[in-house]
Amino acid sequence: MFAHDARTSDIHLEPDKTEARIRLRIDGILHDYFTIEPELHKRMIALLKIRSHMRTDEHRAPQDGRDSFESPNGTVDVRASTMPTNTGEKAVLRLLSSESHKLTLEQLGFEKGDYEKILRGIHKPWGMILTMGPTGSGKTTTIYAILEILNKRSINISTIEDPVEFFISGINQSQVDSSAKLTFAKGLRSLVRQDPDVIMVGEIRDEETAQIAVNAALTGHKLLSTLHTNNAATTIPRLLDMGVEPFLLASTINVAVSQRLMRRACDSCKKKKEHSRADLEAGLDKITIDLLFQGKSKLSLVEVEGCKECNNTGYHGRVGIYEVLEVTEAIQKLIVKRASSKEIEDVAVEEGMTTLLQNGVEKILEGETTIEEFIRVMKE
């Protein structure tokens, strides 16, 4: 409960020779919180295994399990994972609050134009809506927000996930199971025969899954999924590299959303400081500096100090930055010609797309976050 109250996403229980560490990931950053005796660590791992329905007599193989507890804001699911190390078993617990998947697209911080692009993609009778970004960038949360919009009793929504992060009433959710040989590709192939209107695939990882996903979208289904690419435009070449035919991809992909999460500057300790171009030239490239200053000689930007409200980190909560690529007729022509991601991005920007870089700069100018946090996230 302490970790949940501290807005923790992951708890790490790490053994060492003389002591064990408990670390908490808060707003995407790991913090050392406690050290405990190795014997107490062993007892905690044993208790965790019992509560998560793992084998207590197995210490040499990785294991996964689930647990849950009640908080004032609802049920918190705990996804547990253990892993043997040379100093004992390490455990990581991911805390999944039932409230977090109920966030709407508006609450996730999409700009009005981007929000409207996603809605247009959602309301098309078929096609793919894809989200991109590194692990922990909020891709699944965005997908769940879209599923909540689509979730009506008049349609059948089915998912294949690894693992099922949140349970949503009215949606048929299945989990990848390697022991039963239920992969994304096999699960998706079966879901197509389940009379679905909307299909959600946790991730497109391989050529087989990509081929089935595109065919499902082409035959009258809405398909939602995630990919690991750097930005929205590189999604197209990535799927082409997976063997999807350009004319099929051009016909099926509706919207590609790339995203990152930046820590939000703490309202209690943030303050404004004036900067000149010369102050920022060491840490930023010319394109970013030009976007920030836009002809001005001075800028007043947010800096953080740290206080008890933010546990002396200077940040409290997170804010999303987004890049929403709508596949228009011009983009479809580029896909068919196997154009590069740079060509696709240039045309999308001409048609009004806001890039991740531009959206991040907007968040800095609005005082939502700091230059330092922007650099950290964009370099990652």
XYZ file of C-alpha atoms in Angstrom:
380
model
C 0.000 0.000 0.000
C 2.907 2.359 0.745
C 4.285 1.866 -2.784
C 0.856 2.407 -4.355
C 0.321 5.612 -2.369
C 3.724 6.802 -3.616
C 2.482 6.358 -7.242
C 4.818 3.410 -7.862
C 4.514 1.441 -11.110
C 7.100 -1.271 -10.246
C 8.641 -2.612 -7.026
C 12.092 -4.231 -7.316
C 13.279 -6.660 -4.620
C 16.993 -7.113 -5.364
C 19.298 -9.484 -3.404
C 22.985 -8.830 -2.755
C 25.716 -10.549 -0.752
C 25.368 -8.511 2.462
C 21.933 -6.885 2.079
C 18.900 -6.679 -0.193
C 17.511 -3.515 -1.780
C 13.920 -2.444 -2.318
C 13.616 0.026 -5.174
C 10.497 1.789 -6.447
C 9.909 3.047 -9.978
C 8.024 6.330 -9.686
C 7.190 8.408 -12.778
C 9.455 6.136 -14.827
C 12.580 6.526 -12.650
C 13.914 3.930 -10.162
C 14.628 5.153 -6.607
C 16.395 3.277 -3.785
C 14.002 3.215 -0.811
C 14.987 0.511 1.700
C 17.711 -2.007 2.486
C 16.857 -5.216 4.359
C 18.637 -8.282 5.705
C 19.149 -11.129 3.169
C 17.140 -13.506 5.392
C 14.142 -11.130 5.405
C 14.433 -10.858 1.612
C 14.169 -14.667 1.320
C 11.052 -14.670 3.507
C 9.475 -11.899 1.425
C 10.137 -13.838 -1.792
C 8.572 -16.966 -0.235
C 5.473 -15.003 0.848
C 5.246 -13.374 -2.584
C 5.299 -16.805 -4.260
C 2.513 -18.083 -2.012
C 0.311 -15.046 -2.654
C 1.036 -15.057 -6.404
C 0.402 -18.826 -6.790
C 3.983 -19.682 -7.777
C 5.932 -22.796 -6.798
C 7.714 -22.182 -3.497
C 10.137 -25.082 -4.034
C 11.412 -23.752 -7.375
C 14.414 -21.414 -7.047
C 16.345 -22.000 -10.276
C 13.767 -21.057 -12.925
C 11.917 -17.778 -13.616
C 8.266 -17.706 -12.527
C 5.283 -15.401 -13.081
C 2.179 -14.900 -10.987
C -0.614 -12.496 -10.066
C -2.102 -11.059 -6.896
C -4.331 -8.103 -6.010
C -5.248 -5.853 -3.123
C -7.873 -3.215 -2.415
C -7.018 0.476 -2.230
C -9.317 3.466 -1.503
C -9.478 4.033 -5.297
C -10.338 0.437 -6.232
C -8.613 -2.856 -6.910
C -4.881 -2.882 -7.665
C -3.655 -5.885 -9.663
C -0.102 -7.025 -8.950
C 1.846 -8.796 -11.684
C 4.781 -10.609 -10.097
C 7.911 -12.003 -11.712
C 10.852 -13.815 -10.079
C 14.273 -14.417 -11.591
C 17.269 -16.346 -10.182
C 20.509 -14.359 -9.821
C 23.938 -15.309 -8.473
C 23.037 -13.800 -5.072
C 19.472 -15.133 -4.772
C 16.076 -14.596 -6.360
C 15.093 -11.175 -7.602
C 11.428 -10.194 -7.822
C 9.662 -7.389 -9.650
C 6.057 -6.479 -8.924
C 4.127 -4.320 -11.368
C 1.203 -2.446 -9.824
C -1.768 -2.018 -12.164
C -4.492 0.196 -10.751
C -8.017 -0.381 -12.036
C -8.356 3.410 -12.317
C -5.488 3.875 -14.772
C -7.178 2.066 -17.692
C -10.268 4.270 -17.312
C -8.445 7.367 -18.528
C -10.050 8.942 -21.593
C -8.168 10.215 -24.645
C -8.835 13.772 -23.438
C -7.299 12.990 -20.033
C -4.229 11.484 -21.716
C -3.390 14.953 -23.035
C -3.952 14.738 -26.792
C -4.147 18.079 -28.576
C -7.501 18.841 -30.219
C -6.283 18.149 -33.767
C -4.618 14.847 -32.793
C -7.707 13.782 -30.841
C -9.891 14.391 -33.894
C -7.540 12.354 -36.120
C -7.799 9.388 -33.747
C -11.601 9.699 -33.610
C -11.767 9.673 -37.422
C -9.662 6.502 -37.431
C -11.858 4.904 -34.755
C -15.079 5.645 -36.610
C -13.958 4.179 -39.935
C -15.716 0.827 -40.515
C -12.419 -1.124 -40.661
C -8.656 -0.643 -40.619
C -5.731 -0.536 -38.198
C -4.963 1.899 -35.386
C -1.408 1.452 -34.109
C 0.494 2.942 -31.169
C 4.298 3.120 -31.013
C 6.936 3.849 -28.413
C 9.477 2.253 -26.073
C 8.493 0.092 -23.094
C 6.701 2.156 -20.468
C 5.628 4.947 -22.828
C 1.888 4.409 -22.269
C 1.041 2.602 -25.535
C -1.282 0.093 -23.854
C -3.033 2.838 -21.864
C -3.825 4.637 -25.128
C -5.133 1.405 -26.683
C -7.353 0.771 -23.645
C -8.741 4.336 -23.855
C -9.706 3.634 -27.489
C -11.263 0.284 -26.502
C -13.402 2.078 -23.900
C -14.790 4.326 -26.654
C -15.584 1.305 -28.850
C -16.945 -0.899 -26.037
C -20.669 -1.213 -26.768
C -23.033 -4.156 -26.298
C -23.898 -4.159 -30.019
C -20.412 -5.301 -31.091
C -17.946 -8.075 -30.253
C -14.491 -6.967 -29.060
C -11.803 -9.642 -28.589
C -8.170 -9.301 -27.542
C -4.989 -11.388 -27.411
C -2.490 -9.880 -24.941
C 0.789 -10.717 -23.221
C -0.227 -10.425 -20.456
C -3.788 -9.133 -19.916
C -2.980 -5.934 -18.004
C -6.517 -4.806 -17.136
C -9.819 -6.635 -17.187
C -12.562 -4.715 -18.996
C -16.164 -5.793 -18.605
C -17.801 -6.642 -21.927
C -14.542 -7.427 -23.753
C -13.298 -10.972 -24.422
C -9.664 -10.960 -23.333
C -7.232 -13.828 -23.966
C -3.642 -14.184 -22.842
C -0.618 -15.491 -24.731
C 0.409 -18.859 -23.247
C 3.690 -20.395 -24.425
C 3.011 -23.697 -22.621
C -0.214 -24.100 -24.616
C 1.521 -22.790 -27.772
C -0.906 -19.858 -27.866
C 1.136 -17.115 -29.573
C -0.020 -13.732 -30.878
C -0.213 -15.198 -34.396
C -2.197 -18.312 -33.372
C -4.455 -16.315 -31.073
C -5.145 -13.741 -33.770
C -5.860 -16.476 -36.330
C -8.445 -17.961 -33.930
C -9.977 -14.585 -33.031
C -10.777 -13.918 -36.690
C -13.056 -16.991 -36.555
C -14.836 -15.663 -33.430
C -17.076 -13.208 -35.353
C -15.249 -10.113 -34.051
C -16.007 -6.484 -34.880
C -12.917 -5.152 -33.101
C -9.668 -7.044 -32.448
C -6.852 -5.910 -30.176
C -3.434 -7.582 -30.501
C -1.028 -6.713 -27.679
C 1.929 -6.338 -30.025
C 2.872 -7.036 -33.640
C 6.197 -8.814 -33.126
C 6.737 -10.943 -36.213
C 5.954 -11.400 -39.874
C 3.149 -13.930 -39.317
C 1.275 -11.678 -36.863
C 1.681 -8.677 -39.197
C 0.276 -10.604 -42.185
C -2.768 -11.878 -40.272
C -3.397 -8.438 -38.705
C -3.412 -6.704 -42.090
C -5.684 -9.361 -43.611
C -8.070 -9.056 -40.644
C -8.231 -5.271 -41.073
C -8.755 -5.691 -44.814
C -11.722 -8.031 -44.351
C -13.877 -5.588 -42.413
C -12.461 -5.604 -38.868
C -11.076 -2.792 -36.754
C -7.683 -3.835 -35.440
C -5.714 -2.167 -32.655
C -2.118 -3.026 -31.812
C 1.285 -1.733 -30.719
C 4.750 -1.691 -32.301
C 8.248 -0.801 -31.126
C 9.346 1.958 -33.519
C 10.940 5.380 -32.954
C 8.189 7.500 -34.456
C 4.913 7.287 -36.363
C 6.434 7.447 -39.857
C 8.872 4.534 -39.274
C 5.878 2.275 -38.613
C 5.282 2.029 -42.364
C 8.770 0.742 -43.373
C 8.750 -1.551 -40.316
C 5.559 -3.310 -41.486
C 6.851 -3.429 -45.070
C 10.018 -5.106 -43.745
C 7.744 -7.704 -42.115
C 6.555 -8.698 -45.573
C 3.276 -6.770 -45.753
C 2.508 -5.763 -49.335
C 2.520 -1.949 -49.821
C -0.925 -1.827 -51.497
C -2.439 -3.841 -48.607
C -0.832 -1.616 -45.969
C -1.992 1.542 -47.748
C -5.566 0.209 -47.724
C -5.668 -0.849 -44.076
C -3.707 1.482 -41.785
C -5.836 4.407 -40.554
C -3.795 6.088 -37.815
C -0.327 5.624 -36.273
C 0.309 7.197 -32.855
C 3.839 7.553 -31.488
C 4.239 8.607 -27.866
C 6.549 9.205 -24.914
C 5.987 10.065 -21.255
C 7.784 12.971 -19.576
C 7.730 13.694 -15.859
C 5.524 16.664 -14.974
C 7.191 19.537 -13.106
C 5.990 19.679 -9.478
C 3.534 22.566 -9.010
C 4.770 23.136 -5.453
C 8.428 23.787 -6.231
C 8.689 24.764 -9.892
C 9.726 28.284 -10.763
C 10.505 30.279 -13.907
C 14.013 31.238 -14.975
C 15.063 33.350 -17.937
C 17.293 31.739 -20.582
C 19.115 33.021 -23.664
C 19.940 30.913 -26.741
C 23.556 30.661 -25.582
C 22.427 29.108 -22.268
C 20.819 26.153 -24.089
C 23.166 25.595 -27.041
C 25.330 23.073 -25.172
C 22.471 20.626 -24.531
C 20.120 21.143 -27.497
C 20.388 20.990 -31.284
C 19.654 24.007 -33.469
C 16.229 22.718 -34.631
C 14.979 22.389 -31.041
C 16.390 25.799 -30.044
C 14.696 27.431 -33.065
C 11.377 25.799 -32.104
C 11.757 27.045 -28.534
C 12.762 30.648 -29.209
C 10.867 31.298 -32.488
C 12.811 34.533 -33.079
C 12.870 35.664 -29.432
C 16.150 36.465 -27.692
C 15.044 35.392 -24.174
C 12.712 32.703 -22.801
C 11.221 32.176 -19.340
C 11.263 28.404 -18.707
C 10.353 26.188 -15.759
C 13.025 24.812 -13.403
C 12.466 22.540 -10.380
C 14.085 22.438 -6.939
C 12.461 19.477 -5.126
C 10.224 19.554 -2.084
C 8.358 17.202 0.263
C 5.366 17.109 -2.130
C 7.474 15.476 -4.871
C 9.832 13.588 -2.530
C 12.613 16.032 -3.502
C 12.621 14.871 -7.132
C 11.151 18.067 -8.607
C 8.516 16.089 -10.509
C 5.037 14.801 -9.727
C 3.102 12.709 -12.253
C 3.704 12.457 -15.988
C 2.569 14.132 -19.172
C 2.350 12.515 -22.601
C 3.819 13.837 -25.829
C 2.309 12.518 -29.041
C 2.744 12.314 -32.799
C -0.395 11.276 -34.684
C 0.022 10.253 -38.320
C -3.277 10.056 -40.209
C -2.989 8.018 -43.395
C -4.396 10.347 -46.038
C -4.517 9.810 -49.803
C -1.090 11.442 -50.174
C 0.417 9.136 -47.529
C -1.214 6.097 -49.189
C 0.528 6.960 -52.486
C 3.875 7.166 -50.667
C 3.289 3.777 -49.006
C 2.558 2.139 -52.365
C 5.818 3.641 -53.738
C 7.723 2.285 -50.668
C 8.801 5.809 -49.746
C 11.233 6.297 -46.857
C 10.052 7.246 -43.377
C 11.590 10.731 -43.895
C 9.515 11.310 -47.035
C 6.364 10.120 -45.237
C 7.080 12.347 -42.239
C 7.740 15.411 -44.425
C 4.386 15.031 -46.227
C 2.564 14.366 -42.914
C 4.069 17.548 -41.412
C 3.003 19.504 -44.521
C -0.522 18.175 -43.925
C -0.482 19.380 -40.307
C 1.089 16.607 -38.221
C 2.755 17.734 -34.978
C 5.966 15.768 -34.389
C 7.107 14.385 -31.029
C 9.782 17.086 -30.961
C 7.253 19.874 -31.582
C 4.798 18.506 -29.017
C 7.600 18.177 -26.438
C 8.657 21.796 -27.035
C 5.015 22.886 -26.612
C 4.904 21.131 -23.213
C 8.095 22.980 -22.160
C 6.693 26.360 -23.257
C 3.430 25.627 -21.410
C 5.428 25.019 -18.207
C 4.415 21.361 -17.975
C 7.989 20.068 -17.770
C 11.647 21.096 -17.858
C 14.340 21.230 -20.533
C 16.307 18.555 -18.611
C 13.392 16.113 -18.619
C 12.757 16.753 -22.321
C 16.425 15.943 -23.112
C 16.317 12.772 -20.986
C 13.200 11.408 -22.688
C 14.123 12.340 -26.265
C 17.644 10.915 -25.922
C 16.187 7.624 -24.617
